[in-house]
Amino acid sequence: MTEELSRTSALASRHTALGSGLEDWNGMGTAWTYNTDPNDEHDAVRETVGMFDMSPLKKVFVRGPDAAATLDHLTTRDVSKIAPGSAAYTCVLTEKGGVADDAIVSNNGDDEWMIVHGSGDTMALLKASAAGRNVQITFTDELHDLSVQGPKSCEILNAHCDIDLTELAYFEHAAAKLFGHPCRLSRTGYSGERGYEVFADASVIGDIWDQLVAEGVMPCSFTALDKVRIEAGLLFYGYDMTEENTPWELGLGFTVSKNKGDFRGKAAVQAAKGNETVNNVSLDINHPDMVIGGEALSLDGADVGIINSPCFSHRMNKSLALAHIKPGIAVGAVLRVSGDGIETTATVVQSPVYDPEKSRTHA
């Protein structure tokens, strides 16, 4: 499998030493499992601190006088409101108003921006938005992304950092040195906990990883990542959202800035508001384990949706899932779940299931 991968993490040998088979995600060998129990990894993120190698995300620098204008056309956010040292979560749309990808856009100052995205079509659409503009686009895999998440993340990182991370607000970032290595620290993550992403060069990311392990930070697999992000109601492109979905259907309407100028898909996405065909919801499934995914959902005998991202949370003792269902089905509705030999029920619950006030990420 690894011979077919087009991208390689500098942490690959550390993943294999922990038992990973380096399964493919986004063209890079990714630690979907380790020899450790993903429930223990889950506990580390919720109780102390864990870390994920998020380097399979694609990191792209956008530089030049027209960098902001390019990103403003590419994304649903009003980029003029993203100050230097700040970042924003955003959608990238097709001309038809469907979600082509999701991404985080960071303003590094001095006409330098970074956009970090997943497996969608961001790069091709970014190049199209850059046409005729004075801007340079640079994709880099030398820059790695180590996501350190959990209630003790600030304490552990701050003890080995040359800036005061307690002053870094949610979705702010800054250049820093960590264990003496230059990096950029961003108060972002994908866990529903307070956390930080460490963006550092391939030449130093291994030592940063080793130093964090020595400080008691637990390496965590993507299996554990699925657990924490589903609990927190966080979407995964390709599973919970595709080009067939608009931001309104996904609970991502907040990413569509009001009163901003032209951007790709603007007219279509504005016309789509109020015409949703599905809604993204969280489910509490009456089942003793994780379901497979893809199960059909019905109400009073009529098909109403499908399960996209399932997990079993041992901490909540619940079989959970993110699903798409027809609009108008209220929280508390009980749906029939059918598929893969399973016949049971699921209750539509408030999302996110974990920390619904989001007090932990924003603390």
CSV table of C-alpha atoms in Angstrom, one decimal:
chain,number,residue,atom,x,y,z
A,1,MET,CA,0.0,0.0,0.0
A,2,THR,CA,2.7,2.5,0.9
A,3,GLU,CA,4.3,2.1,-2.5
A,4,GLU,CA,1.2,3.7,-4.0
A,5,LEU,CA,1.3,6.8,-1.7
A,6,SER,CA,2.4,10.0,-3.3
A,7,ARG,CA,3.1,11.8,0.0
A,8,THR,CA,5.1,10.8,3.0
A,9,SER,CA,5.1,12.1,6.6
A,10,ALA,CA,8.5,12.6,8.3
A,11,LEU,CA,6.8,10.8,11.3
A,12,ALA,CA,6.1,7.6,9.3
A,13,SER,CA,8.7,5.5,11.1
A,14,ARG,CA,7.3,6.6,14.4
A,15,HIS,CA,3.8,5.5,13.3
A,16,THR,CA,5.0,2.1,12.2
A,17,ALA,CA,7.0,1.6,15.4
A,18,LEU,CA,3.6,2.2,17.2
A,19,GLY,CA,1.9,-0.5,15.1
A,20,SER,CA,0.5,1.6,12.3
A,21,GLY,CA,0.1,0.1,8.8
A,22,LEU,CA,0.2,3.6,7.3
A,23,GLU,CA,-3.1,3.4,5.6
A,24,ASP,CA,-3.8,5.9,2.8
A,25,TRP,CA,-5.6,9.2,3.4
A,26,ASN,CA,-5.2,12.1,1.1
A,27,GLY,CA,-2.2,10.4,-0.6
A,28,MET,CA,-0.2,10.0,2.6
A,29,GLY,CA,0.4,7.1,5.0
A,30,THR,CA,-1.8,7.8,8.0
A,31,ALA,CA,-2.0,6.2,11.4
A,32,TRP,CA,-5.6,4.8,11.5
A,33,THR,CA,-4.6,2.5,14.3
A,34,TYR,CA,-1.8,1.9,16.7
A,35,ASN,CA,-1.1,-1.0,19.1
A,36,THR,CA,-2.6,1.1,21.8
A,37,ASP,CA,-6.3,1.0,22.6
A,38,PRO,CA,-8.1,3.8,20.8
A,39,ASN,CA,-10.3,4.2,23.9
A,40,ASP,CA,-7.2,5.0,25.9
A,41,GLU,CA,-6.2,7.5,23.2
A,42,HIS,CA,-9.7,9.0,23.5
A,43,ASP,CA,-9.3,9.3,27.2
A,44,ALA,CA,-5.9,11.0,26.8
A,45,VAL,CA,-7.5,13.8,24.6
A,46,ARG,CA,-10.4,14.3,27.0
A,47,GLU,CA,-8.6,14.1,30.3
A,48,THR,CA,-4.9,15.1,29.7
A,49,VAL,CA,-3.4,15.5,26.2
A,50,GLY,CA,-2.9,13.5,23.0
A,51,MET,CA,-1.5,14.3,19.6
A,52,PHE,CA,-2.4,13.4,16.1
A,53,ASP,CA,-0.2,13.7,13.0
A,54,MET,CA,-2.4,15.8,10.8
A,55,SER,CA,0.2,16.2,8.0
A,56,PRO,CA,-2.0,14.5,5.5
A,57,LEU,CA,-3.9,17.8,5.4
A,58,LYS,CA,-2.6,19.9,2.5
A,59,LYS,CA,-0.7,23.0,3.4
A,60,VAL,CA,-0.6,25.8,0.8
A,61,PHE,CA,1.0,29.3,1.1
A,62,VAL,CA,-0.6,32.1,-0.8
A,63,ARG,CA,1.6,35.1,-1.1
A,64,GLY,CA,1.6,38.5,-2.9
A,65,PRO,CA,-0.4,41.7,-3.2
A,66,ASP,CA,-3.5,39.9,-4.4
A,67,ALA,CA,-3.3,37.0,-2.0
A,68,ALA,CA,-6.2,38.2,0.1
A,69,ALA,CA,-8.4,38.9,-3.0
A,70,THR,CA,-7.6,35.4,-4.3
A,71,LEU,CA,-8.7,33.7,-1.0
A,72,ASP,CA,-11.7,36.0,-0.8
A,73,HIS,CA,-12.9,34.8,-4.2
A,74,LEU,CA,-12.1,31.1,-3.3
A,75,THR,CA,-13.9,31.0,0.1
A,76,THR,CA,-17.2,31.8,1.8
A,77,ARG,CA,-15.5,34.0,4.4
A,78,ASP,CA,-14.9,37.8,4.2
A,79,VAL,CA,-11.1,37.5,4.2
A,80,SER,CA,-10.7,41.2,4.9
A,81,LYS,CA,-11.9,40.5,8.5
A,82,ILE,CA,-9.2,37.9,9.2
A,83,ALA,CA,-6.5,40.0,10.8
A,84,PRO,CA,-2.8,39.1,10.9
A,85,GLY,CA,-2.3,36.4,13.5
A,86,SER,CA,-5.9,35.2,13.1
A,87,ALA,CA,-7.5,32.3,11.2
A,88,ALA,CA,-11.0,31.3,10.1
A,89,TYR,CA,-12.7,28.0,9.2
A,90,THR,CA,-14.4,28.3,5.8
A,91,CYS,CA,-16.0,26.5,3.0
A,92,VAL,CA,-14.8,26.3,-0.6
A,93,LEU,CA,-17.7,26.1,-3.1
A,94,THR,CA,-18.3,24.9,-6.6
A,95,GLU,CA,-20.0,27.3,-9.0
A,96,LYS,CA,-23.3,25.5,-8.2
A,97,GLY,CA,-22.9,26.4,-4.5
A,98,GLY,CA,-21.9,22.9,-3.3
A,99,VAL,CA,-19.2,22.3,-0.8
A,100,ALA,CA,-16.0,21.4,-2.7
A,101,ASP,CA,-13.9,21.3,0.5
A,102,ASP,CA,-13.5,22.9,3.9
A,103,ALA,CA,-10.4,24.6,5.0
A,104,ILE,CA,-8.7,26.9,7.6
A,105,VAL,CA,-7.3,30.2,6.2
A,106,SER,CA,-4.6,31.9,8.3
A,107,ASN,CA,-3.3,35.4,7.9
A,108,ASN,CA,0.5,35.4,8.5
A,109,GLY,CA,0.9,39.1,7.8
A,110,ASP,CA,2.9,40.8,5.1
A,111,ASP,CA,0.7,39.5,2.3
A,112,GLU,CA,1.4,35.9,3.3
A,113,TRP,CA,-1.5,33.5,4.0
A,114,MET,CA,-1.8,29.8,4.6
A,115,ILE,CA,-4.7,27.6,3.7
A,116,VAL,CA,-4.9,24.1,5.1
A,117,HIS,CA,-7.5,21.8,3.5
A,118,GLY,CA,-8.4,18.2,3.2
A,119,SER,CA,-9.2,15.9,0.3
A,120,GLY,CA,-11.5,18.2,-1.7
A,121,ASP,CA,-10.9,20.3,-4.8
A,122,THR,CA,-9.4,23.3,-3.1
A,123,MET,CA,-6.1,23.4,-5.0
A,124,ALA,CA,-7.6,23.5,-8.5
A,125,LEU,CA,-10.2,26.0,-7.5
A,126,LEU,CA,-7.5,28.2,-5.8
A,127,LYS,CA,-5.5,28.2,-9.0
A,128,ALA,CA,-8.6,29.3,-10.9
A,129,SER,CA,-9.2,32.1,-8.4
A,130,ALA,CA,-5.6,33.2,-8.8
A,131,ALA,CA,-5.8,33.6,-12.6
A,132,GLY,CA,-4.8,37.1,-13.6
A,133,ARG,CA,-3.9,38.1,-10.1
A,134,ASN,CA,-0.5,39.0,-8.7
A,135,VAL,CA,-0.2,36.0,-6.3
A,136,GLN,CA,2.1,33.1,-5.8
A,137,ILE,CA,0.8,29.7,-4.7
A,138,THR,CA,3.1,27.2,-3.0
A,139,PHE,CA,2.0,23.7,-1.9
A,140,THR,CA,4.4,22.2,0.6
A,141,ASP,CA,4.8,18.8,2.3
A,142,GLU,CA,7.9,20.0,4.1
A,143,LEU,CA,5.6,21.7,6.5
A,144,HIS,CA,4.1,19.2,8.9
A,145,ASP,CA,1.1,19.6,11.1
A,146,LEU,CA,1.1,18.0,14.6
A,147,SER,CA,-2.2,18.5,16.5
A,148,VAL,CA,-1.8,18.5,20.3
A,149,GLN,CA,-5.2,18.3,21.9
A,150,GLY,CA,-6.5,18.1,25.4
A,151,PRO,CA,-7.0,20.1,28.7
A,152,LYS,CA,-3.3,20.0,29.5
A,153,SER,CA,-2.1,20.9,26.0
A,154,CYS,CA,-1.4,24.6,26.9
A,155,GLU,CA,0.5,23.7,30.1
A,156,ILE,CA,2.8,21.2,28.4
A,157,LEU,CA,3.5,23.3,25.3
A,158,ASN,CA,3.9,26.5,27.2
A,159,ALA,CA,6.6,25.0,29.4
A,160,HIS,CA,8.8,24.5,26.3
A,161,CYS,CA,7.7,27.5,24.2
A,162,ASP,CA,9.2,31.0,23.8
A,163,ILE,CA,5.8,32.7,23.6
A,164,ASP,CA,3.0,32.8,26.2
A,165,LEU,CA,0.3,30.5,24.8
A,166,THR,CA,-2.2,31.6,27.4
A,167,GLU,CA,-2.5,34.9,25.5
A,168,LEU,CA,-3.3,33.1,22.2
A,169,ALA,CA,-7.1,33.1,21.7
A,170,TYR,CA,-9.2,30.5,19.9
A,171,PHE,CA,-8.3,30.6,16.1
A,172,GLU,CA,-5.2,32.8,16.7
A,173,HIS,CA,-1.7,31.7,15.8
A,174,ALA,CA,1.9,33.0,16.1
A,175,ALA,CA,5.4,32.2,15.1
A,176,ALA,CA,7.3,30.6,18.0
A,177,LYS,CA,10.0,28.2,19.0
A,178,LEU,CA,9.0,24.9,20.6
A,179,PHE,CA,11.8,22.9,22.2
A,180,GLY,CA,14.1,25.4,20.4
A,181,HIS,CA,12.7,24.6,17.0
A,182,PRO,CA,11.0,27.3,14.8
A,183,CYS,CA,7.3,26.7,14.2
A,184,ARG,CA,3.9,28.3,14.0
A,185,LEU,CA,1.5,27.5,16.8
A,186,SER,CA,-2.2,27.8,16.0
A,187,ARG,CA,-4.9,27.4,18.7
A,188,THR,CA,-7.1,25.2,16.5
A,189,GLY,CA,-7.9,21.5,16.3
A,190,TYR,CA,-10.5,18.8,15.5
A,191,SER,CA,-11.3,17.3,18.9
A,192,GLY,CA,-13.7,19.4,20.9
A,193,GLU,CA,-11.0,20.2,23.4
A,194,ARG,CA,-8.6,23.1,23.9
A,195,GLY,CA,-5.7,22.3,21.6
A,196,TYR,CA,-3.0,23.6,19.3
A,197,GLU,CA,-1.6,22.7,15.9
A,198,VAL,CA,2.2,22.8,15.6
A,199,PHE,CA,3.3,23.6,12.0
A,200,ALA,CA,7.0,22.8,11.7
A,201,ASP,CA,9.4,21.7,9.1
A,202,ALA,CA,10.0,18.0,8.4
A,203,SER,CA,13.6,18.3,9.7
A,204,VAL,CA,12.4,19.2,13.2
A,205,ILE,CA,9.0,17.6,13.6
A,206,GLY,CA,10.4,14.3,14.7
A,207,ASP,CA,12.3,15.8,17.6
A,208,ILE,CA,9.2,17.8,18.6
A,209,TRP,CA,7.2,14.5,18.5
A,210,ASP,CA,9.8,12.7,20.6
A,211,GLN,CA,10.0,15.6,23.2
A,212,LEU,CA,6.3,15.6,23.5
A,213,VAL,CA,6.2,11.8,24.0
A,214,ALA,CA,8.8,12.3,26.7
A,215,GLU,CA,6.5,14.9,28.4
A,216,GLY,CA,3.7,12.3,28.5
A,217,VAL,CA,1.7,13.3,25.4
A,218,MET,CA,0.0,10.2,24.0
A,219,PRO,CA,0.2,9.5,20.2
A,220,CYS,CA,-3.3,9.1,19.0
A,221,SER,CA,-4.7,7.4,15.9
A,222,PHE,CA,-7.3,8.5,13.4
A,223,THR,CA,-9.7,5.9,15.0
A,224,ALA,CA,-9.5,7.9,18.2
A,225,LEU,CA,-9.8,11.1,16.1
A,226,ASP,CA,-13.1,9.8,14.7
A,227,LYS,CA,-14.4,9.3,18.2
A,228,VAL,CA,-13.6,12.8,19.5
A,229,ARG,CA,-14.7,14.6,16.4
A,230,ILE,CA,-18.1,12.8,16.1
A,231,GLU,CA,-18.8,13.5,19.7
A,232,ALA,CA,-18.0,17.1,19.0
A,233,GLY,CA,-20.1,17.2,15.9
A,234,LEU,CA,-17.2,18.0,13.6
A,235,LEU,CA,-17.5,17.1,9.9
A,236,PHE,CA,-15.1,15.1,7.7
A,237,TYR,CA,-15.1,16.0,4.0
A,238,GLY,CA,-16.1,13.1,1.8
A,239,TYR,CA,-18.1,11.5,4.5
A,240,ASP,CA,-20.3,14.1,6.1
A,241,MET,CA,-20.2,16.6,3.2
A,242,THR,CA,-19.7,16.5,-0.5
A,243,GLU,CA,-20.3,18.8,-3.5
A,244,GLU,CA,-23.9,17.6,-3.4
A,245,ASN,CA,-24.4,19.6,-0.1
A,246,THR,CA,-24.7,23.3,0.6
A,247,PRO,CA,-23.3,24.9,3.7
A,248,TRP,CA,-26.9,25.5,4.9
A,249,GLU,CA,-27.6,21.7,4.9
A,250,LEU,CA,-24.5,21.0,6.9
A,251,GLY,CA,-24.8,23.5,9.7
A,252,LEU,CA,-22.0,25.5,8.2
A,253,GLY,CA,-24.1,28.6,7.2
A,254,PHE,CA,-22.0,30.6,9.7
A,255,THR,CA,-19.0,30.3,7.3
A,256,VAL,CA,-20.9,32.3,4.6
A,257,SER,CA,-20.1,35.9,5.4
A,258,LYS,CA,-23.0,38.4,4.8
A,259,ASN,CA,-22.4,41.4,2.7
A,260,LYS,CA,-19.1,40.2,1.2
A,261,GLY,CA,-18.3,40.8,-2.5
A,262,ASP,CA,-18.1,38.2,-5.2
A,263,PHE,CA,-17.0,34.7,-4.5
A,264,ARG,CA,-17.3,31.4,-6.4
A,265,GLY,CA,-20.8,30.0,-6.0
A,266,LYS,CA,-22.2,33.1,-4.4
A,267,ALA,CA,-25.4,33.4,-6.3
A,268,ALA,CA,-26.1,29.7,-6.2
A,269,VAL,CA,-25.5,29.3,-2.5
A,270,GLN,CA,-27.6,32.4,-1.7
A,271,ALA,CA,-30.4,30.9,-3.8
A,272,ALA,CA,-30.1,27.6,-2.0
A,273,LYS,CA,-30.8,29.0,1.4
A,274,GLY,CA,-34.2,27.8,2.6
A,275,ASN,CA,-34.2,25.0,0.0
A,276,GLU,CA,-32.3,22.4,1.9
A,277,THR,CA,-32.9,18.7,0.9
A,278,VAL,CA,-31.0,17.3,3.9
A,279,ASN,CA,-29.9,18.4,7.3
A,280,ASN,CA,-26.7,17.1,9.1
A,281,VAL,CA,-27.7,15.7,12.6
A,282,SER,CA,-26.2,13.8,15.5
A,283,LEU,CA,-27.8,10.4,16.4
A,284,ASP,CA,-27.8,8.3,19.6
A,285,ILE,CA,-28.3,4.8,18.3
A,286,ASN,CA,-29.8,2.0,20.3
A,287,HIS,CA,-27.0,-0.4,19.7
A,288,PRO,CA,-24.2,-1.8,22.0
A,289,ASP,CA,-21.4,-1.1,19.5
A,290,MET,CA,-20.4,1.1,16.6
A,291,VAL,CA,-22.5,0.6,13.5
A,292,ILE,CA,-20.8,0.3,10.1
A,293,GLY,CA,-22.0,3.4,8.3
A,294,GLY,CA,-24.3,3.7,5.3
A,295,GLU,CA,-27.4,2.4,7.2
A,296,ALA,CA,-30.7,3.6,6.0
A,297,LEU,CA,-32.9,5.8,8.3
A,298,SER,CA,-36.7,5.8,8.1
A,299,LEU,CA,-39.6,7.4,9.9
A,300,ASP,CA,-43.1,5.9,9.8
A,301,GLY,CA,-42.0,3.6,7.0
A,302,ALA,CA,-40.6,6.3,4.8
A,303,ASP,CA,-36.9,6.7,4.0
A,304,VAL,CA,-35.6,9.9,5.5
A,305,GLY,CA,-31.8,9.6,5.5
A,306,ILE,CA,-28.5,7.8,5.9
A,307,ILE,CA,-25.8,7.4,8.5
A,308,ASN,CA,-22.4,8.9,7.4
A,309,SER,CA,-20.0,8.8,10.3
A,310,PRO,CA,-20.5,6.3,13.2
A,311,CYS,CA,-18.5,5.6,16.3
A,312,PHE,CA,-18.9,4.1,19.8
A,313,SER,CA,-18.1,6.4,22.7
A,314,HIS,CA,-17.0,4.3,25.7
A,315,ARG,CA,-16.9,7.5,27.7
A,316,MET,CA,-20.6,8.3,27.0
A,317,ASN,CA,-21.5,4.6,26.6
A,318,LYS,CA,-23.3,5.5,23.4
A,319,SER,CA,-23.3,4.4,19.8
A,320,LEU,CA,-23.2,7.7,18.0
A,321,ALA,CA,-23.3,8.9,14.4
A,322,LEU,CA,-23.5,11.9,12.2
A,323,ALA,CA,-26.2,11.5,9.6
A,324,HIS,CA,-28.1,13.3,6.8
A,325,ILE,CA,-31.8,13.3,7.2
A,326,LYS,CA,-34.7,15.2,5.6
A,327,PRO,CA,-35.4,18.7,6.9
A,328,GLY,CA,-38.2,19.2,9.5
A,329,ILE,CA,-37.4,16.2,11.7
A,330,ALA,CA,-37.0,17.5,15.2
A,331,VAL,CA,-34.5,16.7,18.0
A,332,GLY,CA,-36.0,13.8,19.9
A,333,ALA,CA,-37.5,12.1,16.9
A,334,VAL,CA,-36.9,8.3,16.9
A,335,LEU,CA,-35.8,6.9,13.5
A,336,ARG,CA,-35.6,3.3,12.3
A,337,VAL,CA,-32.0,2.1,11.5
A,338,SER,CA,-31.7,-0.7,8.9
A,339,GLY,CA,-28.6,-2.2,7.2
A,340,ASP,CA,-25.7,-4.6,7.5
A,341,GLY,CA,-27.9,-7.0,9.6
A,342,ILE,CA,-28.9,-4.3,12.0
A,343,GLU,CA,-32.5,-3.4,12.8
A,344,THR,CA,-32.8,-0.9,15.6
A,345,THR,CA,-33.7,2.7,16.4
A,346,ALA,CA,-31.8,6.0,16.7
A,347,THR,CA,-32.8,9.2,18.4
A,348,VAL,CA,-32.0,12.6,16.8
A,349,VAL,CA,-30.1,14.5,19.6
A,350,GLN,CA,-28.7,18.0,20.0
A,351,SER,CA,-25.3,18.5,18.3
A,352,PRO,CA,-22.6,18.4,19.5
A,353,VAL,CA,-23.3,15.6,21.9
A,354,TYR,CA,-20.1,16.4,23.8
A,355,ASP,CA,-19.7,19.8,25.4
A,356,PRO,CA,-22.7,21.4,23.6
A,357,GLU,CA,-21.7,24.9,24.8
A,358,LYS,CA,-18.2,24.4,23.3
A,359,SER,CA,-16.8,25.8,26.5
A,360,ARG,CA,-13.7,23.6,26.4
A,361,THR,CA,-12.4,24.7,23.0
A,362,HIS,CA,-13.1,28.4,23.8
A,363,ALA,CA,-11.8,28.3,27.4
